């Protein structure tokens, strides 16, 4: 059961052009957002869509795959884990962010 701890699986559309950086250590990192949609009907019978946005991070080979094959709008499936971190903005305020560290990626939809 240890493989079920902190596991996230999502299918959605890439919300922005992935930001690719090469760090001083020669590691490549890709950061991008993923939109997942849920459709449901309210009490009046109206069809509604709920969109959730997720921040994703991928490293090295997966970052390279994303750089070469994953444009804005592309439908993908990912598997990863949740990571949380904090940082200080320019005004000295502490900001908190939760991201998904991508372990696996599958390209979906048309080519």
PDB file of C-alpha atoms in Angstrom:
ATOM      1  CA  UNK A   1       0.000   0.000   0.000  1.00  0.00           C
ATOM      2  CA  UNK A   2       2.980   2.348   0.249  1.00  0.00           C
ATOM      3  CA  UNK A   3       2.650   3.160  -3.473  1.00  0.00           C
ATOM      4  CA  UNK A   4      -0.796   4.675  -2.823  1.00  0.00           C
ATOM      5  CA  UNK A   5       0.545   7.417  -0.566  1.00  0.00           C
ATOM      6  CA  UNK A   6       0.533  10.918  -2.062  1.00  0.00           C
ATOM      7  CA  UNK A   7      -0.444   9.892  -5.592  1.00  0.00           C
ATOM      8  CA  UNK A   8      -2.220  12.173  -8.060  1.00  0.00           C
ATOM      9  CA  UNK A   9      -3.639  11.227 -11.471  1.00  0.00           C
ATOM     10  CA  UNK A  10      -5.149  13.874 -13.729  1.00  0.00           C
ATOM     11  CA  UNK A  11      -6.366  14.203 -17.298  1.00  0.00           C
ATOM     12  CA  UNK A  12      -6.753  17.725 -18.598  1.00  0.00           C
ATOM     13  CA  UNK A  13      -5.625  20.432 -20.986  1.00  0.00           C
ATOM     14  CA  UNK A  14      -2.427  22.444 -20.683  1.00  0.00           C
ATOM     15  CA  UNK A  15      -3.407  25.998 -19.755  1.00  0.00           C
ATOM     16  CA  UNK A  16      -0.293  27.893 -20.785  1.00  0.00           C
ATOM     17  CA  UNK A  17       2.846  27.441 -22.844  1.00  0.00           C
ATOM     18  CA  UNK A  18       5.171  25.476 -20.538  1.00  0.00           C
ATOM     19  CA  UNK A  19       7.956  27.583 -19.040  1.00  0.00           C
ATOM     20  CA  UNK A  20      11.272  25.785 -19.525  1.00  0.00           C
ATOM     21  CA  UNK A  21      14.403  26.678 -17.549  1.00  0.00           C
ATOM     22  CA  UNK A  22      17.879  25.207 -17.453  1.00  0.00           C
ATOM     23  CA  UNK A  23      19.378  25.585 -13.994  1.00  0.00           C
ATOM     24  CA  UNK A  24      23.033  26.161 -13.090  1.00  0.00           C
ATOM     25  CA  UNK A  25      23.325  22.454 -12.332  1.00  0.00           C
ATOM     26  CA  UNK A  26      22.367  21.699 -15.981  1.00  0.00           C
ATOM     27  CA  UNK A  27      19.020  20.305 -14.858  1.00  0.00           C
ATOM     28  CA  UNK A  28      15.983  21.208 -16.947  1.00  0.00           C
ATOM     29  CA  UNK A  29      12.655  22.094 -15.339  1.00  0.00           C
ATOM     30  CA  UNK A  30       9.243  22.654 -16.929  1.00  0.00           C
ATOM     31  CA  UNK A  31       6.453  24.535 -15.133  1.00  0.00           C
ATOM     32  CA  UNK A  32       2.929  24.766 -16.507  1.00  0.00           C
ATOM     33  CA  UNK A  33      -0.730  24.686 -15.540  1.00  0.00           C
ATOM     34  CA  UNK A  34      -3.307  22.008 -16.240  1.00  0.00           C
ATOM     35  CA  UNK A  35      -7.077  22.543 -16.360  1.00  0.00           C
ATOM     36  CA  UNK A  36      -9.422  19.733 -15.381  1.00  0.00           C
ATOM     37  CA  UNK A  37     -13.159  20.039 -16.021  1.00  0.00           C
ATOM     38  CA  UNK A  38     -16.084  18.509 -14.179  1.00  0.00           C
ATOM     39  CA  UNK A  39     -19.581  18.687 -15.673  1.00  0.00           C
ATOM     40  CA  UNK A  40     -22.755  18.453 -13.621  1.00  0.00           C
ATOM     41  CA  UNK A  41     -26.379  19.619 -13.463  1.00  0.00           C
ATOM     42  CA  UNK A  42     -27.677  21.940 -10.778  1.00  0.00           C
ATOM     43  CA  UNK A  43     -31.088  21.689  -9.090  1.00  0.00           C
ATOM     44  CA  UNK A  44     -32.691  23.619 -11.968  1.00  0.00           C
ATOM     45  CA  UNK A  45     -31.374  21.050 -14.455  1.00  0.00           C
ATOM     46  CA  UNK A  46     -28.878  23.460 -16.008  1.00  0.00           C
ATOM     47  CA  UNK A  47     -25.607  22.000 -17.257  1.00  0.00           C
ATOM     48  CA  UNK A  48     -22.605  23.538 -15.506  1.00  0.00           C
ATOM     49  CA  UNK A  49     -18.846  23.181 -15.882  1.00  0.00           C
ATOM     50  CA  UNK A  50     -16.404  23.454 -12.978  1.00  0.00           C
ATOM     51  CA  UNK A  51     -12.771  24.043 -13.990  1.00  0.00           C
ATOM     52  CA  UNK A  52      -9.934  23.405 -11.542  1.00  0.00           C
ATOM     53  CA  UNK A  53      -6.389  24.654 -12.222  1.00  0.00           C
ATOM     54  CA  UNK A  54      -3.314  22.712 -11.147  1.00  0.00           C
ATOM     55  CA  UNK A  55       0.335  23.819 -11.141  1.00  0.00           C
ATOM     56  CA  UNK A  56       2.681  21.150 -12.508  1.00  0.00           C
ATOM     57  CA  UNK A  57       6.464  20.746 -12.376  1.00  0.00           C
ATOM     58  CA  UNK A  58       8.530  18.258 -14.393  1.00  0.00           C
ATOM     59  CA  UNK A  59      12.289  17.697 -14.368  1.00  0.00           C
ATOM     60  CA  UNK A  60      14.963  16.576 -16.836  1.00  0.00           C
ATOM     61  CA  UNK A  61      13.725  14.012 -19.430  1.00  0.00           C
ATOM     62  CA  UNK A  62      10.072  14.735 -18.702  1.00  0.00           C
ATOM     63  CA  UNK A  63      10.761  18.473 -18.978  1.00  0.00           C
ATOM     64  CA  UNK A  64      12.406  17.836 -22.341  1.00  0.00           C
ATOM     65  CA  UNK A  65       9.387  15.816 -23.526  1.00  0.00           C
ATOM     66  CA  UNK A  66       7.080  18.640 -22.435  1.00  0.00           C
ATOM     67  CA  UNK A  67       9.257  21.247 -24.153  1.00  0.00           C
ATOM     68  CA  UNK A  68       9.156  19.349 -27.459  1.00  0.00           C
ATOM     69  CA  UNK A  69       5.629  17.899 -27.561  1.00  0.00           C
ATOM     70  CA  UNK A  70       3.282  19.715 -25.169  1.00  0.00           C
ATOM     71  CA  UNK A  71       1.906  23.060 -26.399  1.00  0.00           C
ATOM     72  CA  UNK A  72      -0.812  25.148 -24.751  1.00  0.00           C
ATOM     73  CA  UNK A  73      -4.187  23.399 -25.086  1.00  0.00           C
ATOM     74  CA  UNK A  74      -2.748  19.867 -25.474  1.00  0.00           C
ATOM     75  CA  UNK A  75      -4.685  17.150 -23.653  1.00  0.00           C
ATOM     76  CA  UNK A  76      -2.432  15.072 -21.397  1.00  0.00           C
ATOM     77  CA  UNK A  77      -2.648  12.536 -18.595  1.00  0.00           C
ATOM     78  CA  UNK A  78      -0.203  12.804 -15.717  1.00  0.00           C
ATOM     79  CA  UNK A  79       0.688  10.893 -12.617  1.00  0.00           C
ATOM     80  CA  UNK A  80       2.673  12.465  -9.826  1.00  0.00           C
ATOM     81  CA  UNK A  81       2.643  13.601  -6.230  1.00  0.00           C
ATOM     82  CA  UNK A  82       1.680  16.758  -4.352  1.00  0.00           C
ATOM     83  CA  UNK A  83       4.458  18.995  -3.079  1.00  0.00           C
ATOM     84  CA  UNK A  84       4.066  22.176  -1.046  1.00  0.00           C
ATOM     85  CA  UNK A  85       6.561  24.978  -0.628  1.00  0.00           C
ATOM     86  CA  UNK A  86       6.731  28.583   0.462  1.00  0.00           C
ATOM     87  CA  UNK A  87       8.693  31.629  -0.675  1.00  0.00           C
ATOM     88  CA  UNK A  88       8.897  35.348  -0.012  1.00  0.00           C
ATOM     89  CA  UNK A  89       7.664  37.792  -2.640  1.00  0.00           C
ATOM     90  CA  UNK A  90       9.316  41.146  -3.415  1.00  0.00           C
ATOM     91  CA  UNK A  91       7.372  42.841  -0.596  1.00  0.00           C
ATOM     92  CA  UNK A  92       8.566  40.274   1.953  1.00  0.00           C
ATOM     93  CA  UNK A  93       5.215  38.456   2.224  1.00  0.00           C
ATOM     94  CA  UNK A  94       5.320  34.691   2.600  1.00  0.00           C
ATOM     95  CA  UNK A  95       3.486  32.894  -0.214  1.00  0.00           C
ATOM     96  CA  UNK A  96       2.476  29.231  -0.182  1.00  0.00           C
ATOM     97  CA  UNK A  97       2.075  27.071  -3.260  1.00  0.00           C
ATOM     98  CA  UNK A  98       1.056  23.483  -3.882  1.00  0.00           C
ATOM     99  CA  UNK A  99       2.287  21.826  -7.075  1.00  0.00           C
ATOM    100  CA  UNK A 100       2.197  18.416  -8.659  1.00  0.00           C
ATOM    101  CA  UNK A 101       5.584  16.838  -9.320  1.00  0.00           C
ATOM    102  CA  UNK A 102       5.093  14.881 -12.558  1.00  0.00           C
ATOM    103  CA  UNK A 103       6.390  11.294 -12.506  1.00  0.00           C
ATOM    104  CA  UNK A 104       4.612  10.033 -15.647  1.00  0.00           C
ATOM    105  CA  UNK A 105       3.072  11.792 -18.621  1.00  0.00           C
ATOM    106  CA  UNK A 106       0.969  10.510 -21.503  1.00  0.00           C
ATOM    107  CA  UNK A 107       0.071  12.589 -24.529  1.00  0.00           C
ATOM    108  CA  UNK A 108      -3.607  12.349 -25.494  1.00  0.00           C
ATOM    109  CA  UNK A 109      -5.853  13.764 -28.209  1.00  0.00           C
ATOM    110  CA  UNK A 110      -5.016  14.289 -31.856  1.00  0.00           C
ATOM    111  CA  UNK A 111      -1.481  14.885 -33.079  1.00  0.00           C
TER     112      UNK A 111
END
